[in-house]
mmCIF file of C-alpha atoms in Angstrom:
data_model
loop_
_atom_site.group_PDB
_atom_site.id
_atom_site.type_symbol
_atom_site.label_atom_id
_atom_site.label_comp_id
_atom_site.label_asym_id
_atom_site.label_seq_id
_atom_site.Cartn_x
_atom_site.Cartn_y
_atom_site.Cartn_z
ATOM 1 C CA UNK E 1 10.632 -1.272 18.383
ATOM 2 C CA UNK E 2 8.948 -1.466 14.997
ATOM 3 C CA UNK E 3 10.622 -3.325 12.179
ATOM 4 C CA UNK E 4 10.584 -6.163 9.694
ATOM 5 C CA UNK E 5 11.372 -9.721 10.694
ATOM 6 C CA UNK E 6 12.489 -12.249 8.131
ATOM 7 C CA UNK E 7 12.862 -15.904 8.933
ATOM 8 C CA UNK E 8 14.742 -18.080 8.737
ATOM 9 C CA UNK E 9 18.116 -16.358 8.298
ATOM 10 C CA UNK E 10 19.565 -19.397 6.526
ATOM 11 C CA UNK E 11 17.633 -22.016 4.609
ATOM 12 C CA UNK E 12 18.748 -25.096 2.744
ATOM 13 C CA UNK E 13 16.528 -26.719 0.184
ATOM 14 C CA UNK E 14 16.779 -29.866 -1.822
ATOM 15 C CA UNK E 15 16.144 -29.621 -5.519
ATOM 16 C CA UNK E 16 12.478 -30.096 -6.360
ATOM 17 C CA UNK E 17 11.180 -28.807 -3.029
ATOM 18 C CA UNK E 18 9.066 -25.733 -2.406
ATOM 19 C CA UNK E 19 10.109 -23.509 0.476
ATOM 20 C CA UNK E 20 8.407 -20.511 2.068
ATOM 21 C CA UNK E 21 10.261 -17.474 3.391
ATOM 22 C CA UNK E 22 8.535 -15.476 6.083
ATOM 23 C CA UNK E 23 8.306 -11.673 6.252
ATOM 24 C CA UNK E 24 6.419 -9.895 9.055
ATOM 25 C CA UNK E 25 6.290 -6.142 9.768
ATOM 26 C CA UNK E 26 4.794 -4.200 12.657
ATOM 27 C CA UNK E 27 5.290 -0.761 11.108
ATOM 28 C CA UNK E 28 1.719 -0.514 9.824
ATOM 29 C CA UNK E 29 3.143 -0.072 6.326
ATOM 30 C CA UNK E 30 0.768 -0.530 3.403
ATOM 31 C CA UNK E 31 3.286 -1.751 0.850
ATOM 32 C CA UNK E 32 5.612 -4.739 1.013
ATOM 33 C CA UNK E 33 8.219 -6.039 -1.421
ATOM 34 C CA UNK E 34 10.412 -9.046 -2.084
ATOM 35 C CA UNK E 35 13.835 -8.669 -3.682
ATOM 36 C CA UNK E 36 16.432 -11.151 -4.723
ATOM 37 C CA UNK E 37 20.147 -10.330 -4.560
ATOM 38 C CA UNK E 38 22.845 -12.233 -6.432
ATOM 39 C CA UNK E 39 26.529 -11.268 -6.340
ATOM 40 C CA UNK E 40 27.224 -8.370 -8.702
ATOM 41 C CA UNK E 41 23.580 -7.891 -9.660
ATOM 42 C CA UNK E 42 22.160 -5.540 -7.064
ATOM 43 C CA UNK E 43 18.562 -6.118 -5.967
ATOM 44 C CA UNK E 44 15.905 -7.371 -8.357
ATOM 45 C CA UNK E 45 12.194 -7.133 -7.596
ATOM 46 C CA UNK E 46 10.274 -10.401 -7.401
ATOM 47 C CA UNK E 47 6.794 -9.359 -6.200
ATOM 48 C CA UNK E 48 5.236 -6.401 -4.438
ATOM 49 C CA UNK E 49 1.962 -5.670 -2.723
ATOM 50 C CA UNK E 50 0.419 -2.266 -2.058
ATOM 51 C CA UNK E 51 -2.674 -3.428 -0.189
ATOM 52 C CA UNK E 52 -4.018 -6.571 1.437
ATOM 53 C CA UNK E 53 -5.211 -9.273 -0.962
ATOM 54 C CA UNK E 54 -3.490 -7.642 -3.916
ATOM 55 C CA UNK E 55 0.001 -8.059 -5.357
ATOM 56 C CA UNK E 56 1.879 -7.514 -8.621
ATOM 57 C CA UNK E 57 4.708 -9.298 -10.359
ATOM 58 C CA UNK E 58 8.083 -7.642 -10.381
ATOM 59 C CA UNK E 59 10.883 -8.153 -12.871
ATOM 60 C CA UNK E 60 11.728 -11.782 -11.996
ATOM 61 C CA UNK E 61 8.477 -13.365 -10.716
ATOM 62 C CA UNK E 62 8.781 -16.688 -12.545
ATOM 63 C CA UNK E 63 9.148 -19.603 -10.123
ATOM 64 C CA UNK E 64 7.907 -17.589 -7.133
ATOM 65 C CA UNK E 65 4.528 -17.034 -5.494
ATOM 66 C CA UNK E 66 3.276 -14.739 -2.740
ATOM 67 C CA UNK E 67 0.192 -14.010 -0.668
ATOM 68 C CA UNK E 68 -0.970 -10.967 1.276
ATOM 69 C CA UNK E 69 -3.794 -12.097 3.530
ATOM 70 C CA UNK E 70 -2.794 -9.751 6.352
ATOM 71 C CA UNK E 71 -1.256 -6.305 6.272
ATOM 72 C CA UNK E 72 1.606 -7.453 8.483
ATOM 73 C CA UNK E 73 2.625 -10.529 6.516
ATOM 74 C CA UNK E 74 3.959 -11.131 2.989
ATOM 75 C CA UNK E 75 5.372 -14.661 2.670
ATOM 76 C CA UNK E 76 7.326 -15.712 -0.416
ATOM 77 C CA UNK E 77 7.264 -19.280 -1.745
ATOM 78 C CA UNK E 78 10.151 -20.408 -3.887
ATOM 79 C CA UNK E 79 8.758 -23.193 -6.020
ATOM 80 C CA UNK E 80 10.513 -26.056 -7.762
ATOM 81 C CA UNK E 81 9.953 -24.148 -11.018
ATOM 82 C CA UNK E 82 12.602 -21.598 -9.984
ATOM 83 C CA UNK E 83 15.686 -22.908 -11.774
ATOM 84 C CA UNK E 84 18.361 -21.127 -9.792
ATOM 85 C CA UNK E 85 16.969 -20.244 -6.374
ATOM 86 C CA UNK E 86 20.249 -19.958 -4.464
ATOM 87 C CA UNK E 87 20.394 -16.278 -3.500
ATOM 88 C CA UNK E 88 19.928 -13.717 -0.754
ATOM 89 C CA UNK E 89 16.283 -12.678 -0.352
ATOM 90 C CA UNK E 90 15.308 -9.321 1.122
ATOM 91 C CA UNK E 91 11.863 -8.213 2.205
ATOM 92 C CA UNK E 92 11.005 -4.516 2.504
ATOM 93 C CA UNK E 93 8.061 -2.306 3.370
ATOM 94 C CA UNK E 94 7.102 1.320 2.827
ATOM 95 C CA UNK E 95 4.284 3.530 4.028
ATOM 96 C CA UNK E 96 1.304 5.030 2.203
ATOM 97 C CA UNK E 97 2.343 3.537 -1.153
ATOM 98 C CA UNK E 98 4.789 6.426 -1.355
ATOM 99 C CA UNK E 99 8.461 6.775 -0.570
ATOM 100 C CA UNK E 100 8.507 10.539 -0.295
ATOM 101 C CA UNK E 101 9.974 10.478 3.167
ATOM 102 C CA UNK E 102 13.594 10.549 4.127
ATOM 103 C CA UNK E 103 13.637 7.054 5.543
ATOM 104 C CA UNK E 104 12.613 5.419 2.266
ATOM 105 C CA UNK E 105 12.125 1.722 2.538
ATOM 106 C CA UNK E 106 12.585 -0.395 5.656
ATOM 107 C CA UNK E 107 14.393 -3.662 4.925
ATOM 108 C CA UNK E 108 14.416 -6.939 6.783
ATOM 109 C CA UNK E 109 17.720 -8.635 7.568
ATOM 110 C CA UNK E 110 17.340 -11.159 4.766
ATOM 111 C CA UNK E 111 17.187 -14.912 4.213
ATOM 112 C CA UNK E 112 20.043 -16.728 2.523
ATOM 113 C CA UNK E 113 18.644 -19.680 0.567
ATOM 114 C CA UNK E 114 20.944 -22.439 -0.650
ATOM 115 C CA UNK E 115 19.876 -25.346 -2.827
ATOM 116 C CA UNK E 116 21.748 -28.538 -1.963
ATOM 117 C CA UNK Q 1 12.335 -0.927 -19.467
ATOM 118 C CA UNK Q 2 13.512 1.004 -16.424
ATOM 119 C CA UNK Q 3 17.255 0.868 -15.935
ATOM 120 C CA UNK Q 4 19.684 2.039 -13.254
ATOM 121 C CA UNK Q 5 23.427 1.733 -13.870
ATOM 122 C CA UNK Q 6 26.133 2.275 -11.278
ATOM 123 C CA UNK Q 7 29.829 2.815 -11.816
ATOM 124 C CA UNK Q 8 32.395 1.759 -11.012
ATOM 125 C CA UNK Q 9 31.304 -1.748 -10.027
ATOM 126 C CA UNK Q 10 34.179 -1.970 -7.568
ATOM 127 C CA UNK Q 11 36.679 0.435 -6.080
ATOM 128 C CA UNK Q 12 39.691 -0.060 -3.811
ATOM 129 C CA UNK Q 13 41.142 2.940 -1.968
ATOM 130 C CA UNK Q 14 43.209 3.774 1.102
ATOM 131 C CA UNK Q 15 42.007 5.486 4.222
ATOM 132 C CA UNK Q 16 41.815 9.228 3.767
ATOM 133 C CA UNK Q 17 41.047 9.084 0.056
ATOM 134 C CA UNK Q 18 37.965 10.733 -1.419
ATOM 135 C CA UNK Q 19 35.690 8.635 -3.631
ATOM 136 C CA UNK Q 20 32.877 9.441 -6.050
ATOM 137 C CA UNK Q 21 30.283 6.843 -6.914
ATOM 138 C CA UNK Q 22 28.077 7.293 -9.953
ATOM 139 C CA UNK Q 23 24.500 6.368 -10.713
ATOM 140 C CA UNK Q 24 22.730 6.973 -14.021
ATOM 141 C CA UNK Q 25 19.148 6.092 -14.781
ATOM 142 C CA UNK Q 26 16.576 5.747 -17.530
ATOM 143 C CA UNK Q 27 13.100 5.383 -16.102
ATOM 144 C CA UNK Q 28 9.572 6.452 -16.914
ATOM 145 C CA UNK Q 29 7.944 8.716 -14.349
ATOM 146 C CA UNK Q 30 10.883 9.424 -12.080
ATOM 147 C CA UNK Q 31 9.914 10.221 -8.510
ATOM 148 C CA UNK Q 32 13.042 9.936 -6.368
ATOM 149 C CA UNK Q 33 16.551 8.517 -6.197
ATOM 150 C CA UNK Q 34 17.839 6.785 -3.094
ATOM 151 C CA UNK Q 35 21.277 5.744 -1.905
ATOM 152 C CA UNK Q 36 21.847 2.824 0.442
ATOM 153 C CA UNK Q 37 24.855 1.290 2.182
ATOM 154 C CA UNK Q 38 24.887 -2.495 2.521
ATOM 155 C CA UNK Q 39 27.483 -4.166 4.732
ATOM 156 C CA UNK Q 40 26.414 -7.696 5.512
ATOM 157 C CA UNK Q 41 22.669 -7.918 5.414
ATOM 158 C CA UNK Q 42 19.961 -5.281 5.063
ATOM 159 C CA UNK Q 43 20.732 -2.051 3.192
ATOM 160 C CA UNK Q 44 20.726 1.027 5.377
ATOM 161 C CA UNK Q 45 19.278 4.268 4.073
ATOM 162 C CA UNK Q 46 21.661 7.128 3.277
ATOM 163 C CA UNK Q 47 19.889 9.738 1.164
ATOM 164 C CA UNK Q 48 16.773 10.401 -0.839
ATOM 165 C CA UNK Q 49 16.960 12.964 -3.651
ATOM 166 C CA UNK Q 50 14.054 14.415 -5.551
ATOM 167 C CA UNK Q 51 15.236 17.822 -6.759
ATOM 168 C CA UNK Q 52 18.124 18.699 -9.040
ATOM 169 C CA UNK Q 53 21.125 20.582 -7.748
ATOM 170 C CA UNK Q 54 20.377 20.372 -4.044
ATOM 171 C CA UNK Q 55 23.194 18.665 -2.200
ATOM 172 C CA UNK Q 56 22.362 16.440 0.728
ATOM 173 C CA UNK Q 57 25.056 15.928 3.345
ATOM 174 C CA UNK Q 58 25.562 13.634 6.284
ATOM 175 C CA UNK Q 59 28.979 13.837 7.883
ATOM 176 C CA UNK Q 60 31.580 12.810 5.306
ATOM 177 C CA UNK Q 61 28.944 11.681 2.819
ATOM 178 C CA UNK Q 62 27.165 13.893 0.336
ATOM 179 C CA UNK Q 63 25.011 13.361 -2.724
ATOM 180 C CA UNK Q 64 23.496 15.383 -5.516
ATOM 181 C CA UNK Q 65 21.035 14.738 -8.322
ATOM 182 C CA UNK Q 66 20.984 16.031 -11.900
ATOM 183 C CA UNK Q 67 17.538 15.376 -13.382
ATOM 184 C CA UNK Q 68 18.463 16.869 -16.737
ATOM 185 C CA UNK Q 69 21.417 14.551 -17.291
ATOM 186 C CA UNK Q 70 19.736 11.704 -15.363
ATOM 187 C CA UNK Q 71 22.450 10.901 -12.880
ATOM 188 C CA UNK Q 72 23.473 11.197 -9.273
ATOM 189 C CA UNK Q 73 26.787 11.034 -7.464
ATOM 190 C CA UNK Q 74 27.644 9.947 -3.948
ATOM 191 C CA UNK Q 75 30.815 11.446 -2.489
ATOM 192 C CA UNK Q 76 32.673 10.101 0.503
ATOM 193 C CA UNK Q 77 35.528 12.224 1.824
ATOM 194 C CA UNK Q 78 38.342 11.109 4.169
ATOM 195 C CA UNK Q 79 37.325 7.469 3.776
ATOM 196 C CA UNK Q 80 37.643 5.059 6.688
ATOM 197 C CA UNK Q 81 37.760 1.268 6.789
ATOM 198 C CA UNK Q 82 34.205 1.344 8.139
ATOM 199 C CA UNK Q 83 33.072 2.789 4.818
ATOM 200 C CA UNK Q 84 33.825 -0.550 3.150
ATOM 201 C CA UNK Q 85 30.487 -1.804 1.859
ATOM 202 C CA UNK Q 86 28.286 -2.171 -1.185
ATOM 203 C CA UNK Q 87 26.648 1.122 -2.118
ATOM 204 C CA UNK Q 88 23.306 0.773 -3.834
ATOM 205 C CA UNK Q 89 21.484 3.350 -5.931
ATOM 206 C CA UNK Q 90 17.740 2.948 -6.467
ATOM 207 C CA UNK Q 91 15.122 4.947 -8.349
ATOM 208 C CA UNK Q 92 11.507 5.250 -7.277
ATOM 209 C CA UNK Q 93 8.798 5.302 -9.908
ATOM 210 C CA UNK Q 94 5.581 7.295 -9.680
ATOM 211 C CA UNK Q 95 2.112 6.407 -10.813
ATOM 212 C CA UNK Q 96 -0.108 3.401 -11.492
ATOM 213 C CA UNK Q 97 0.619 -0.004 -10.049
ATOM 214 C CA UNK Q 98 4.330 0.782 -9.959
ATOM 215 C CA UNK Q 99 3.869 3.367 -7.251
ATOM 216 C CA UNK Q 100 6.422 2.756 -4.536
ATOM 217 C CA UNK Q 101 8.453 0.254 -6.560
ATOM 218 C CA UNK Q 102 12.240 0.738 -6.527
ATOM 219 C CA UNK Q 103 14.572 -0.203 -9.361
ATOM 220 C CA UNK Q 104 18.109 -0.859 -8.148
ATOM 221 C CA UNK Q 105 21.477 -0.581 -9.811
ATOM 222 C CA UNK Q 106 24.085 -3.340 -9.563
ATOM 223 C CA UNK Q 107 25.839 -1.707 -6.666
ATOM 224 C CA UNK Q 108 29.410 -0.454 -6.195
ATOM 225 C CA UNK Q 109 31.672 -2.516 -3.950
ATOM 226 C CA UNK Q 110 33.916 -0.107 -2.021
ATOM 227 C CA UNK Q 111 36.952 -1.475 -0.178
ATOM 228 C CA UNK Q 112 38.950 0.881 2.027
ATOM 229 C CA UNK Q 113 42.375 -0.352 3.130
ATOM 230 C CA UNK Q 114 44.058 1.012 6.280
#
């Protein structure tokens, strides 16, 4: 079955460390997205990519970095510059740069990052 | 700045009640509005709305969009405990490098008691 795989599901990080969250999709979707979710704040866009080797900052990109070397993969690095990284991170993908289909986005199951 | 606002932020009801969740938006280049249900992890898709006044229905859930007044509602009739979740509203933007980007509201936390 096609889908999006995020790993790990839970991640603990010491202050000052960089960590990388994995996101892989086998849906042949062009576009991929990273969102952060904090309690009571909905989802906020960190970065998105519409094609390979290209990506744009979202609303809260500071302290994060991404790469898109392959269509299937869009890893997110949470750097030590991110002051409050504890959150739930969701990866998503959509097809043809458009969301004019009834299924909208496809989301991964998320990674819960905790800074200890 | 694009903005999506949901209300209420939380709602507690009893089984059998009917609830209405609200979503208002201010965005440039509106393309579509989507509703999601989120229980523990990934949001699951409910509806996508692009045209005003056309109700979409799925079982006990229904939704409608008003593009003139810039809002949408999600109705759930005869609520069940399994409806307890966070309901997310998101707006899709058209054009330029924002194509395909969704802006989400804060979500409404619905709790249904037996």
